[in-house]
XYZ file of C-alpha atoms in Angstrom:
569
model
C 116.852 103.706 108.266
C 117.915 107.234 107.312
C 115.704 109.844 105.687
C 117.752 109.492 102.511
C 117.084 105.776 102.674
C 113.322 106.296 102.828
C 113.460 108.735 99.923
C 115.619 106.348 97.888
C 113.412 103.324 98.491
C 110.317 105.338 97.655
C 111.722 106.693 94.401
C 113.256 103.340 93.438
C 109.959 101.538 94.081
C 107.931 104.049 92.049
C 110.464 103.996 89.226
C 110.617 100.215 89.197
C 106.840 99.895 89.037
C 106.831 102.332 86.125
C 109.464 100.267 84.280
C 107.482 97.069 84.713
C 104.035 98.514 83.994
C 105.177 100.929 81.306
C 107.294 98.280 79.611
C 104.359 95.901 79.549
C 102.143 98.633 78.092
C 104.458 99.518 75.197
C 104.710 95.888 74.065
C 101.057 94.970 74.531
C 100.356 95.144 70.799
C 103.458 93.188 69.738
C 102.733 89.508 69.436
C 105.240 88.130 66.949
C 108.248 86.161 68.136
C 110.491 88.272 65.911
C 109.561 91.349 67.910
C 110.735 89.714 71.127
C 114.352 89.465 69.960
C 114.827 92.486 67.662
C 111.630 94.528 68.182
C 110.613 94.079 64.556
C 113.677 96.149 63.570
C 111.843 99.444 64.189
C 114.317 101.418 66.347
C 115.169 104.985 65.338
C 118.746 106.296 65.755
C 117.741 108.012 69.002
C 116.266 104.797 70.396
C 119.503 102.985 69.589
C 121.447 105.880 71.145
C 119.478 105.665 74.398
C 119.909 101.887 74.471
C 123.681 102.096 73.968
C 124.076 105.053 76.352
C 122.278 103.165 79.096
C 124.339 100.074 78.358
C 127.873 101.446 78.078
C 127.801 104.903 79.664
C 125.928 103.704 82.736
C 128.375 100.883 83.351
C 131.330 103.163 82.575
C 130.090 105.739 85.064
C 129.969 103.181 87.884
C 133.403 101.794 87.014
C 134.941 105.254 86.623
C 133.538 106.568 89.902
C 134.996 103.551 91.690
C 138.348 103.801 89.889
C 138.776 107.572 90.222
C 138.274 107.368 93.989
C 141.544 105.407 94.041
C 143.462 106.594 90.999
C 142.209 110.089 90.155
C 141.862 111.434 86.643
C 143.542 108.418 85.027
C 140.205 106.624 85.379
C 139.003 108.645 82.408
C 140.923 106.281 80.117
C 138.409 103.573 80.996
C 135.638 105.703 79.498
C 137.767 106.648 76.494
C 138.483 102.969 75.822
C 134.800 102.079 75.969
C 133.943 104.993 73.653
C 136.504 103.693 71.162
C 134.737 100.337 71.304
C 131.370 101.960 70.486
C 132.829 103.810 67.493
C 134.571 100.689 66.157
C 131.356 98.668 66.403
C 129.575 101.362 64.381
C 132.289 101.560 61.741
C 133.178 97.893 61.344
C 130.340 95.584 62.317
C 126.838 97.039 62.028
C 126.504 96.655 58.263
C 128.217 93.232 57.931
C 126.137 91.790 60.768
C 122.928 93.186 59.291
C 123.755 91.543 55.965
C 124.429 88.257 57.708
C 121.162 88.539 59.672
C 122.628 87.615 63.062
C 122.189 89.245 66.455
C 124.284 87.083 68.789
C 127.888 85.927 68.946
C 126.702 82.393 69.646
C 124.516 82.562 66.549
C 127.548 83.530 64.440
C 129.507 80.581 65.827
C 126.585 78.198 65.347
C 125.894 79.236 61.753
C 129.530 78.561 60.851
C 130.551 75.621 63.060
C 127.350 73.743 63.758
C 125.022 73.010 66.607
C 127.560 71.518 69.027
C 129.754 74.630 68.936
C 126.661 76.795 69.177
C 125.474 74.921 72.257
C 128.828 75.162 74.059
C 129.281 78.855 73.245
C 125.674 79.545 74.266
C 126.207 78.003 77.698
C 129.474 79.896 78.257
C 127.988 83.194 77.063
C 124.711 82.717 78.908
C 126.295 82.089 82.285
C 128.886 84.875 82.022
C 126.363 87.642 81.356
C 124.957 87.543 84.931
C 128.526 88.289 86.052
C 128.435 91.524 84.040
C 125.001 92.302 85.479
C 126.201 91.711 89.016
C 129.228 93.978 88.546
C 127.020 97.060 88.114
C 124.284 95.951 90.522
C 126.908 96.090 93.286
C 127.050 99.899 92.921
C 123.409 100.502 93.828
C 123.588 97.764 96.449
C 126.461 99.634 98.092
C 124.368 102.801 98.257
C 121.442 100.936 99.814
C 123.764 99.386 102.382
C 124.838 102.866 103.523
C 121.359 104.398 103.808
C 119.246 101.364 104.792
C 119.512 98.077 106.641
C 119.483 96.088 103.392
C 122.565 93.927 102.851
C 124.519 93.799 99.588
C 123.223 90.432 98.462
C 119.628 91.320 99.349
C 119.822 94.487 97.248
C 121.295 92.547 94.343
C 118.503 89.998 94.685
C 116.009 92.856 94.335
C 117.821 94.042 91.207
C 117.740 90.565 89.657
C 114.016 90.142 90.301
C 113.216 93.575 88.842
C 115.237 92.792 85.717
C 113.290 89.593 85.253
C 109.952 91.368 85.754
C 110.340 93.887 82.945
C 112.299 91.660 80.531
C 110.205 88.512 80.577
C 107.163 90.062 78.884
C 108.459 92.425 76.249
C 111.980 91.376 75.279
C 113.908 93.926 73.220
C 111.054 96.454 73.184
C 111.068 96.409 76.993
C 114.823 96.937 76.879
C 114.345 99.993 74.657
C 111.675 101.467 76.931
C 113.685 100.885 80.105
C 116.902 102.238 78.530
C 115.156 105.442 77.475
C 113.816 105.915 80.995
C 117.244 105.088 82.455
C 118.944 107.770 80.358
C 116.439 110.357 81.597
C 117.097 109.375 85.223
C 120.853 109.329 84.624
C 120.498 112.891 83.306
C 118.850 113.902 86.592
C 121.704 112.216 88.459
C 124.167 114.266 86.402
C 122.541 117.515 87.542
C 122.511 116.432 91.193
C 126.123 115.270 90.906
C 127.211 118.711 89.730
C 125.318 120.179 92.708
C 127.208 117.875 95.094
C 130.556 118.872 93.603
C 129.842 122.577 93.980
C 128.535 122.105 97.535
C 131.483 120.032 98.766
C 134.373 120.205 98.270
C 133.745 122.928 95.682
C 136.159 124.108 93.014
C 138.630 125.463 95.571
C 138.430 122.295 97.625
C 139.157 120.127 94.607
C 142.113 122.323 93.722
C 143.520 122.071 97.249
C 143.055 118.306 97.286
C 144.819 117.959 93.930
C 147.766 120.031 95.154
C 148.051 117.913 98.312
C 147.711 114.664 96.353
C 149.479 115.202 93.014
C 149.187 111.501 92.146
C 145.431 112.038 91.653
C 146.128 114.318 88.680
C 148.686 112.089 86.969
C 147.301 110.786 83.648
C 148.712 107.292 84.219
C 148.323 106.926 87.987
C 146.105 103.857 87.501
C 149.134 102.111 86.015
C 150.232 101.794 82.414
C 149.478 98.073 82.348
C 145.924 98.557 83.590
C 145.196 101.378 81.142
C 146.606 99.350 78.263
C 144.510 96.410 79.435
C 141.385 98.585 79.289
C 142.033 99.576 75.684
C 143.128 96.091 74.702
C 140.113 94.444 76.288
C 137.568 96.839 74.813
C 139.090 96.747 71.330
C 139.338 92.960 71.383
C 135.748 92.852 72.600
C 134.453 94.693 69.511
C 133.494 91.503 67.610
C 132.055 90.012 70.829
C 129.825 92.874 72.064
C 126.659 90.830 71.798
C 124.295 93.101 73.765
C 125.277 96.079 71.607
C 124.754 93.962 68.478
C 121.182 93.150 69.479
C 120.395 96.817 70.066
C 121.927 98.115 66.838
C 120.423 95.215 64.840
C 116.981 96.341 66.052
C 117.313 99.606 64.109
C 115.265 100.235 60.992
C 118.366 100.260 58.787
C 122.106 99.669 59.280
C 122.655 103.383 58.841
C 120.228 104.134 61.683
C 122.126 101.667 63.855
C 125.407 103.419 63.091
C 123.967 106.874 63.799
C 122.628 105.641 67.115
C 126.049 104.369 68.148
C 127.724 107.666 67.215
C 125.084 109.608 69.160
C 125.671 107.380 72.184
C 129.396 108.157 72.103
C 128.609 111.884 72.213
C 125.943 111.610 74.932
C 128.202 109.506 77.145
C 131.169 111.904 77.177
C 129.854 114.295 79.888
C 128.908 111.349 82.091
C 132.442 109.976 81.872
C 133.874 113.320 83.006
C 131.360 113.575 85.859
C 132.303 110.108 87.076
C 135.954 111.123 87.358
C 135.210 114.316 89.263
C 132.673 112.706 91.635
C 135.157 109.975 92.534
C 137.900 112.496 93.279
C 135.499 114.684 95.265
C 134.434 111.697 97.354
C 138.085 110.853 98.005
C 138.689 114.388 99.284
C 135.650 114.420 101.578
C 135.508 110.749 102.643
C 139.085 109.417 102.424
C 139.776 105.851 103.471
C 140.951 102.396 102.471
C 137.521 100.746 102.457
C 135.255 99.974 99.518
C 135.122 103.014 97.164
C 131.439 102.651 96.335
C 130.541 102.696 100.032
C 132.634 105.855 100.575
C 131.053 107.544 97.546
C 127.573 106.766 98.866
C 128.524 108.274 102.244
C 129.858 111.387 100.482
C 126.587 111.934 98.620
C 124.505 111.314 101.753
C 126.435 113.816 103.855
C 126.667 116.466 101.127
C 123.133 116.666 99.725
C 119.626 116.950 101.187
C 117.916 113.536 101.551
C 115.670 113.956 98.519
C 118.582 115.042 96.301
C 120.746 112.151 97.519
C 117.835 109.868 96.641
C 117.759 111.265 93.095
C 121.497 110.571 92.792
C 121.085 107.019 94.067
C 118.148 106.504 91.710
C 120.570 107.417 88.940
C 122.920 104.721 90.222
C 119.966 102.327 90.099
C 119.319 103.392 86.494
C 123.016 102.825 85.657
C 122.820 99.346 87.157
C 119.628 98.526 85.248
C 120.978 100.121 82.061
C 123.836 97.633 81.927
C 122.348 94.661 83.709
C 119.032 94.620 81.814
C 120.521 94.216 78.311
C 123.142 91.801 79.673
C 120.496 89.576 81.245
C 118.378 89.680 78.094
C 121.322 88.995 75.792
C 122.548 86.159 77.999
C 119.041 84.684 78.048
C 118.883 84.952 74.248
C 122.039 82.838 73.993
C 121.037 80.380 76.684
C 117.388 80.154 75.621
C 117.131 80.700 71.902
C 120.604 79.661 70.727
C 121.003 76.667 73.040
C 117.368 75.722 72.463
C 117.736 75.751 68.681
C 120.994 73.787 68.963
C 119.235 71.058 70.962
C 115.971 71.254 69.001
C 116.647 72.446 65.435
C 112.955 72.258 64.502
C 111.795 74.520 67.345
C 109.344 77.240 66.302
C 109.763 80.912 67.090
C 107.141 80.657 69.819
C 109.075 77.808 71.422
C 112.339 79.759 71.222
C 110.703 82.729 72.942
C 109.460 80.381 75.659
C 112.949 78.901 76.074
C 114.359 82.426 76.399
C 111.858 83.283 79.123
C 112.822 80.133 81.002
C 116.476 81.142 80.575
C 115.658 84.516 82.143
C 114.401 82.663 85.212
C 117.571 80.576 85.322
C 119.886 83.583 84.953
C 117.968 85.472 87.635
C 118.660 82.629 90.053
C 122.299 82.478 88.884
C 122.801 86.207 89.468
C 121.391 85.908 92.993
C 123.649 82.917 93.642
C 126.700 84.837 92.430
C 125.827 87.720 94.776
C 125.731 85.359 97.747
C 129.148 83.978 96.806
C 130.818 87.382 96.376
C 129.209 90.823 96.393
C 132.032 93.172 97.374
C 134.019 93.901 94.196
C 132.489 94.767 90.847
C 135.926 94.548 89.164
C 136.262 90.908 90.231
C 133.138 89.852 88.375
C 134.041 91.880 85.297
C 137.440 90.189 85.095
C 135.891 86.757 85.472
C 133.310 87.447 82.769
C 135.817 88.966 80.308
C 138.203 86.076 80.850
C 135.732 83.230 80.419
C 133.675 84.599 77.542
C 136.414 86.297 75.497
C 138.805 83.433 76.142
C 136.268 81.034 74.645
C 134.698 82.923 71.731
C 137.321 85.340 70.352
C 139.003 83.133 67.713
C 135.864 81.226 66.570
C 134.050 84.504 65.828
C 136.963 85.864 63.787
C 137.275 82.541 61.964
C 133.560 82.588 61.177
C 134.083 85.872 59.361
C 137.524 85.466 57.807
C 138.815 81.856 57.718
C 136.846 79.167 55.849
C 139.621 76.646 56.606
C 138.535 76.492 60.272
C 136.837 73.231 61.188
C 134.157 72.281 63.662
C 136.570 70.275 65.791
C 138.998 73.210 65.741
C 136.246 75.543 66.936
C 135.288 73.158 69.728
C 138.910 72.825 70.869
C 139.198 76.599 70.780
C 136.042 77.150 72.849
C 136.969 74.656 75.561
C 140.719 75.314 75.535
C 140.407 79.093 75.831
C 137.761 78.820 78.534
C 139.847 76.354 80.571
C 143.109 78.272 80.151
C 141.596 81.591 81.220
C 139.880 80.099 84.242
C 142.992 78.152 85.214
C 145.229 81.228 85.027
C 142.781 83.215 87.139
C 142.840 80.366 89.672
C 146.654 80.519 89.750
C 146.240 84.247 90.490
C 144.175 83.386 93.541
C 141.171 84.975 91.798
C 142.553 88.409 92.650
C 141.069 91.482 90.959
C 144.418 93.314 90.978
C 147.316 90.845 91.250
C 147.721 88.264 88.482
C 149.985 85.227 88.185
C 153.320 86.291 86.625
C 151.776 89.755 86.230
C 149.675 88.561 83.269
C 145.951 89.205 82.967
C 144.098 85.887 82.513
C 142.103 87.168 79.529
C 145.296 87.312 77.423
C 146.164 83.730 78.338
C 142.677 82.526 77.495
C 142.644 84.220 74.084
C 146.171 83.028 73.218
C 145.183 79.405 73.855
C 141.905 80.105 72.033
C 143.727 81.109 68.821
C 146.405 78.419 69.036
C 143.872 75.633 69.561
C 141.694 76.722 66.631
C 144.606 76.975 64.205
C 146.398 73.812 65.346
C 143.397 71.491 65.212
C 142.028 72.951 61.974
C 145.382 72.684 60.164
C 146.005 69.150 61.425
C 142.865 68.028 59.618
C 144.692 68.881 56.381
C 141.895 70.382 54.294
C 143.895 73.435 53.255
C 146.592 74.727 50.940
C 148.747 77.851 50.644
C 147.026 80.579 48.678
C 148.191 81.516 45.230
C 146.875 85.058 45.593
C 149.915 87.379 45.570
C 148.148 90.112 47.561
C 147.162 87.740 50.341
C 150.656 86.294 50.514
C 152.155 89.786 50.684
C 149.806 90.713 53.526
C 150.685 87.472 55.263
C 154.379 88.303 54.949
C 153.710 91.745 56.442
C 151.864 90.145 59.372
C 154.753 87.718 59.861
C 157.177 90.636 59.845
C 155.069 92.366 62.483
C 155.177 89.214 64.616
C 158.973 89.069 64.354
C 159.332 92.771 65.176
C 157.012 92.486 68.173
C 158.919 89.454 69.419
C 162.255 91.267 69.101
C 160.891 94.302 70.953
C 159.496 92.111 73.724
C 162.747 90.210 74.186
C 164.799 93.428 74.207
C 162.463 95.101 76.702
C 161.350 92.119 78.761
C 162.247 93.703 82.088
C 160.368 96.906 81.313
C 157.330 95.006 80.020
C 157.298 92.795 83.106
C 157.590 95.830 85.383
C 154.455 97.385 83.876
C 152.561 94.115 83.462
C 152.615 94.260 79.665
C 154.115 90.843 78.874
C 150.712 89.176 78.561
C 149.418 91.778 76.132
C 152.666 91.689 74.147
C 152.519 87.904 73.807
C 148.872 88.177 72.781
C 149.817 90.662 70.030
C 152.549 88.330 68.762
C 150.175 85.368 68.613
C 147.454 87.538 67.043
C 149.892 88.559 64.299
C 150.742 84.902 63.653
C 147.018 84.116 63.691
C 146.571 86.749 60.972
C 149.367 85.116 58.942
C 147.532 81.785 58.961
C 144.195 83.379 58.087
C 145.772 85.217 55.152
C 147.951 82.528 53.546
C 145.835 79.375 53.979
C 142.712 78.642 51.955
C 140.474 75.570 51.586
C 141.799 72.744 49.446
C 139.746 72.079 46.325
C 137.280 69.284 46.872
C 137.366 69.710 50.659
C 134.453 70.184 52.944
C 134.844 73.953 52.958
C 134.367 76.370 50.045
C 137.297 76.903 47.648
C 139.126 80.171 47.394
C 137.503 82.689 45.090
C 139.266 85.095 42.791
C 140.142 88.177 44.782
C 137.377 88.130 47.391
C 136.306 85.104 49.383
C 132.630 84.349 49.931
C 131.269 82.052 52.541
C 127.671 81.084 51.919
C 125.834 79.672 54.892
C 122.499 78.040 54.186
C 120.353 78.232 57.262
C 117.118 76.294 57.485
C 114.018 78.000 58.785
C 114.306 76.352 62.195
C 118.059 76.769 62.527
C 117.876 80.436 61.617
C 116.429 81.050 65.044
C 119.831 80.310 66.537
C 121.548 83.384 65.279
C 119.698 84.764 62.322
C 116.905 87.239 62.245
C 113.791 85.549 63.649
C 111.587 87.066 60.986
C 113.773 85.498 58.329
C 113.559 82.164 60.104
C 109.799 82.151 59.693
C 109.995 82.678 55.966
C 112.001 79.535 55.175
C 115.617 79.320 54.055
C 118.047 82.179 54.496
C 121.262 82.404 52.519
C 123.597 84.493 54.620
C 126.496 85.668 52.484
C 129.642 87.151 54.002
C 132.290 88.679 51.794
C 135.767 88.929 53.247
């Protein structure tokens, strides 16, 4: 084991003990079940900002470092896309979700479509979150592999066990404590990273490398299709960003949640830039065709003194924990609380907390199992997770907000159809992280089938009519016109779109426009099982019993009896 390895293990061990012990200390006085899931809604804007920065900026940094090693400055678009997602969540969703008293995507689906849909979506969501966790854990595991004798899967196993240790006791309050600590450590990594850049290759070295490799300075060297996919995926993921919802819903007020998200976007910007430059610097000093994260770890080890390299790798550990911790907790919330309340509607808050802790054990084992199966490519696991979860839950979540015509059987067909289509397309692609069947990303296929299945099954049940509202019909006509225009553009430029891998996204946009047409022009038929159309605005009133509120509503509200969650569209 190298000297840097000893330093890294020592710092990582001390830091990990502090996270576990400190996290347990800060939650020692919190006994209520409500505090476990949303920390009693006491977060300040800065607490929310640290939570979101650790979640998104940490994961972005790891992805950008890996991408920029291969593609240069174009990797910055990944960080820009994720920042756009943060801003859209703040602008569009924090206040509506707070009014509806929900903190999980599966809770939204369950409140609207019943316990069966909630159970299915909870299982899909719960088992995809360890994939997200694993994707970032691979970065620190790669560093340990370079400086110690620990293998990739063994390092990931350590990460999974640590996550369980500090999450199982304190829930969301432990997440807040660990995220604050992670941001501090990531700040130290930033300083050391700047030191490494100045030491080697230096400003002149970077300039020389850029001149010798002009492709590394091209804004679109990662590929237009991949960059568009980043923006498309992050924007589409806005209504599905469950971990971010839980953090922002833990704020004292919706306004505090919004401020925290805006602060996180500002704090994360320098880290995004650093990730790009570190990746390019590593490519100039340690060029090769191997795994980028391994090469980056070798660059840091050879450039900095052992203790400084250890500080940098500790920052990578904090990035991994900053993303993986909230993902594991959010996945366990779906698998434990939401699935538990779907199977046992009368479960108390204490029972739901216990189910969530059991789910944390299960997801820890699942994450370790995933690492044994495949621990080389973080992008592979991200693609799998995006495809399965977004392909299943995209349309049902939108329908829960905007389409009272949607039925329970339509939601179930959408969940299973989108999940199966996305997985099947990825299988046809040979489960490749870069080459997809017919050049189409599987997430687009999954979400297309997801929307088509929901609309088809719901309309076939016949409990709808065409709206008489002139404004809605005009908007529907505009959406139909957009669908026709997009189709004409795609047909006229099919060769170009296929060349850049944009056909999948284009088809998704066409279907999404048609989906909007249906949502705008169809309303419930009078006397049906769903609420009739109101005058001007539509209101969907969901009565949630005290026990069922634990599935997706605020736990504190669940304890007080019946919650009427009103959503105005």
